[in-house]
């Protein structure tokens, strides 16, 4: 891990003498670790600040002048001697050190848990002391389980809200567009909608909204494809001809001709094999490019993604069947197929962690940070792992199990149940993210080898998000598999999810800031990523849902286009309300960075 250079204050001679003498503390300790046991005398406060532990009704007072927190408007700064725990104010601390002779020069600030030299009358810094304070903060964050011990949440900083307005051409730009392009013919539904004068008329469907035929239990594929076809960065990439399927096939054919040419001296019987090898190259990106051309052609008839299904079967032969598959597994396999083909063509290093190896990882790849902290010495082992999605558990502690009433909304003559009448709990996406990023104590069977202690120790683990992708996919773990009971089941717990999401509280920089406060040694240069923090606001544009049982279910996608919601159920596409979407049993949620999400204007004026 790279760390930035930190300019430390000059060492205090009294602190060095205290350390060399093995300074004794009221909590114990030794020459090797004079501050290690201090974490038992400390407690954590909001925003990472620590203080000396005391009773709730206890008011510390100076032993000489009896001045305490209640004296004056703010009260004096009080310091507790590390040798005898005597409390003194700033004026009487030097006298206490002189009276007790040697060994009583170093004290700790009662309210700020900072070292103070009574003889020098100044604050002093010690790396091991800060490590003890940080260890106390980490340990105490796990023990504050009861409501009495739980700390109040810190006040959230108000973020600057940016109003994203759709682009509108000025007269000069409109003239340039008219000269260089020709408008697409409006679909038949547009003309019918324009003649309707009802204020509640359903708006015409936007371009690119087209159903996908079910080719035999392929609703899992159709649901994910609908989300990817309308992911703004991926859509813009293919529609701007960044991946031309004709050029890609020609390039692949030239490579095959070169391979065949090198083997020209083979037997004549190989000619048939060469002819087969010179056929069309399987490429998921090319098939996706062809699908984009067909979907955004203006044709409203359902499209059959036969070629794409065949290519995916060739890539994932273990999933090649007409049985129902998992939509999340298809999503991962599809991105892997696109990455594998484009990685071979571009001859780039396999470095999807940086998100620059192919279009799939440039859009969907993020980086997770995992901190494993030794509970004995405080050593932290940090690892970074690339990811294309974030899998979240439905935290059973959120909400209470209640019997929800059944409400039905009529949409195009179809009644849809908003909530099931059976007993189920309610979870929230923010609660799932907090559960994902909160620290957890690893069991005794998961002890890790501490590089500082050189033995296996119990540890604490905390996950956070180091880098956010352009499109964040949340996978909700609704399918549970038990190896001991040899059974699987589906979790029908209801999940509340917002249409606008701020990911700032779950970033590594935010979590480290709340964990350590202003401890100067705890931050590395790589932990502060201004670009990630500025792009932490996301907008929901697609929801993949699963209804039914584990072995007999159906996938449906809800798309947010032009600020309207549409239900894509294989070949059928219908307009729905926000309440229908919020009540859906979400399985995969697709969020895009707000700067890439263009909301439709409330008052659309036809040109």
XYZ file of C-alpha atoms in Angstrom, residues 288-521:
234
model
C -25.107 -7.318 -29.033
C -24.259 -4.697 -31.668
C -26.686 -6.343 -34.086
C -29.328 -6.409 -31.359
C -28.888 -2.694 -30.676
C -29.384 -1.966 -34.387
C -32.574 -4.008 -34.438
C -33.994 -2.702 -31.153
C -33.448 0.972 -32.051
C -34.570 0.618 -35.686
C -38.074 1.846 -34.900
C -39.730 -1.546 -35.396
C -42.172 -2.312 -32.583
C -42.620 -6.026 -33.295
C -40.984 -8.333 -30.720
C -37.410 -9.281 -31.511
C -35.982 -12.807 -31.258
C -32.390 -12.829 -29.910
C -31.638 -16.225 -31.485
C -28.103 -15.447 -32.609
C -27.145 -14.025 -29.226
C -28.543 -17.079 -27.414
C -26.539 -19.396 -29.660
C -23.320 -17.437 -29.108
C -23.882 -17.425 -25.358
C -24.432 -21.173 -25.407
C -21.089 -21.551 -27.168
C -19.408 -19.430 -24.504
C -21.140 -21.050 -21.500
C -21.646 -24.621 -22.663
C -22.479 -25.777 -19.128
C -25.595 -23.576 -19.220
C -26.632 -24.484 -22.792
C -30.116 -25.909 -22.311
C -33.754 -24.909 -22.396
C -33.996 -25.065 -18.621
C -34.618 -21.962 -16.541
C -31.335 -20.322 -15.497
C -30.467 -17.692 -12.933
C -30.575 -14.112 -14.283
C -27.636 -13.012 -12.142
C -25.526 -15.945 -13.316
C -26.356 -15.040 -16.915
C -25.371 -11.411 -16.296
C -21.938 -12.411 -14.952
C -21.401 -14.958 -17.729
C -22.384 -12.463 -20.432
C -19.984 -9.772 -19.213
C -17.263 -12.395 -18.963
C -17.900 -13.424 -22.572
C -17.696 -9.846 -23.827
C -14.517 -9.273 -21.837
C -12.893 -12.483 -23.048
C -13.441 -11.710 -26.754
C -12.499 -8.027 -26.619
C -9.530 -8.786 -24.375
C -8.137 -11.159 -27.003
C -8.683 -8.650 -29.821
C -7.235 -5.640 -28.019
C -4.324 -7.614 -26.503
C -4.570 -5.672 -23.258
C -3.474 -6.873 -19.864
C -6.022 -8.721 -17.776
C -6.586 -5.808 -15.440
C -10.313 -5.463 -15.074
C -9.757 -4.023 -11.597
C -8.857 -0.709 -13.214
C -11.892 -0.966 -15.503
C -9.990 -0.164 -18.704
C -9.650 -3.565 -20.378
C -12.987 -3.653 -22.278
C -16.314 -1.877 -22.494
C -17.957 -4.350 -20.088
C -15.533 -3.551 -17.291
C -15.264 0.148 -18.141
C -18.975 0.402 -17.359
C -19.704 -2.214 -14.705
C -16.385 -2.776 -12.922
C -15.771 -1.338 -9.475
C -13.336 -2.055 -6.659
C -14.173 -3.338 -3.182
C -11.915 -2.783 -0.187
C -11.630 -5.382 2.589
C -9.980 -4.492 5.915
C -9.086 -7.298 8.333
C -7.948 -5.886 11.696
C -6.120 -7.866 14.358
C -7.932 -7.406 17.684
C -4.685 -7.824 19.643
C -2.226 -5.423 18.015
C -4.429 -3.456 15.614
C -2.534 -4.500 12.474
C -4.728 -3.996 9.399
C -4.511 -6.147 6.293
C -6.132 -4.432 3.310
C -7.011 -6.087 0.013
C -8.717 -4.728 -3.108
C -10.948 -6.906 -5.269
C -12.574 -5.992 -8.602
C -16.300 -6.600 -8.932
C -18.977 -6.151 -11.582
C -21.846 -6.266 -9.092
C -22.512 -6.096 -5.364
C -24.390 -8.991 -3.758
C -26.469 -7.932 -0.757
C -28.128 -10.021 1.939
C -31.686 -9.245 2.944
C -30.993 -8.317 6.537
C -33.667 -10.094 8.642
C -33.186 -7.590 11.474
C -34.705 -4.794 9.388
C -38.380 -4.190 9.894
C -40.797 -6.523 11.610
C -42.777 -9.445 10.346
C -46.263 -8.152 9.662
C -49.188 -9.274 7.622
C -49.493 -6.859 4.761
C -52.768 -6.055 3.174
C -53.317 -6.900 -0.447
C -53.803 -3.988 -2.770
C -54.369 -4.309 -6.471
C -53.571 -1.786 -9.158
C -55.185 -2.117 -12.515
C -52.824 -1.623 -15.414
C -54.069 -2.264 -18.958
C -56.757 -4.527 -17.603
C -54.293 -6.549 -15.518
C -54.516 -6.561 -11.742
C -51.198 -6.772 -9.974
C -50.784 -7.452 -6.291
C -48.675 -4.829 -4.574
C -47.849 -6.812 -1.468
C -48.419 -10.419 -0.627
C -50.880 -11.124 2.134
C -48.622 -13.682 3.701
C -46.385 -12.854 6.614
C -43.159 -11.249 5.506
C -40.725 -8.628 6.710
C -39.499 -5.455 5.069
C -35.906 -4.567 4.244
C -34.442 -1.432 2.703
C -31.627 -1.079 0.215
C -29.852 1.410 2.463
C -30.130 -1.052 5.343
C -28.665 -3.813 3.189
C -25.743 -1.552 2.227
C -25.148 -0.629 5.858
C -25.188 -4.326 6.744
C -22.718 -4.951 3.895
C -20.276 -2.282 5.102
C -20.606 -2.706 8.861
C -17.737 -4.442 10.705
C -18.100 -8.091 11.637
C -16.127 -10.234 14.027
C -14.687 -13.294 12.352
C -15.143 -16.564 14.172
C -12.459 -18.499 15.984
C -12.259 -20.872 13.029
C -11.396 -17.933 10.732
C -8.325 -16.593 12.506
C -5.899 -14.904 10.145
C -2.117 -14.843 10.321
C -1.199 -11.421 11.698
C 2.038 -10.194 10.149
C 2.820 -8.171 13.266
C 2.080 -10.826 15.913
C 3.336 -13.656 13.656
C 0.557 -15.911 14.982
C -3.079 -16.494 14.081
C -5.321 -14.026 15.894
C -9.005 -13.194 16.062
C -9.881 -10.348 13.755
C -12.518 -7.883 12.619
C -13.489 -7.501 8.975
C -15.096 -4.548 7.240
C -16.038 -4.116 3.599
C -16.296 -0.813 1.745
C -16.425 0.448 -1.832
C -13.115 1.819 -3.089
C -14.276 2.730 -6.610
C -17.774 3.118 -7.998
C -18.547 1.954 -11.541
C -20.528 3.959 -14.067
C -23.389 1.470 -13.697
C -23.818 -0.247 -10.334
C -25.684 -3.553 -10.242
C -27.038 -4.740 -6.899
C -27.786 -8.441 -6.681
C -30.276 -9.278 -3.930
C -29.654 -12.721 -2.450
C -33.136 -14.202 -2.639
C -32.062 -17.804 -3.166
C -30.606 -19.585 -0.152
C -28.846 -22.935 -0.452
C -28.071 -25.015 2.639
C -25.468 -27.751 2.274
C -26.232 -29.202 5.705
C -29.995 -29.445 5.216
C -29.533 -30.224 1.512
C -32.329 -27.896 0.523
C -32.857 -24.566 -1.191
C -35.472 -21.914 -0.682
C -36.443 -18.468 -1.886
C -36.573 -15.433 0.405
C -39.789 -13.519 -0.306
C -38.869 -10.594 1.904
C -40.020 -7.238 0.571
C -37.280 -4.740 -0.319
C -37.726 -0.986 -0.407
C -35.388 0.749 -2.847
C -35.024 4.426 -3.752
C -35.090 5.843 -7.276
C -32.200 8.185 -6.338
C -29.317 6.765 -4.312
C -26.327 8.434 -2.667
C -23.432 5.976 -2.292
C -21.162 8.381 -0.381
C -21.758 6.778 3.086
C -20.523 3.407 1.806
C -17.281 4.584 0.184
C -13.953 3.624 1.700
C -13.033 7.258 2.281
C -16.240 7.904 4.245
C -15.957 4.732 6.310
C -12.305 5.374 7.155
C -13.133 8.950 8.088
C -15.893 7.815 10.447
C -13.709 5.038 11.848
C -10.568 7.011 12.637
C -11.664 10.628 12.727
C -8.640 12.891 12.256
C -5.931 10.425 13.280
C -3.194 11.484 10.870
C -1.586 8.102 10.356
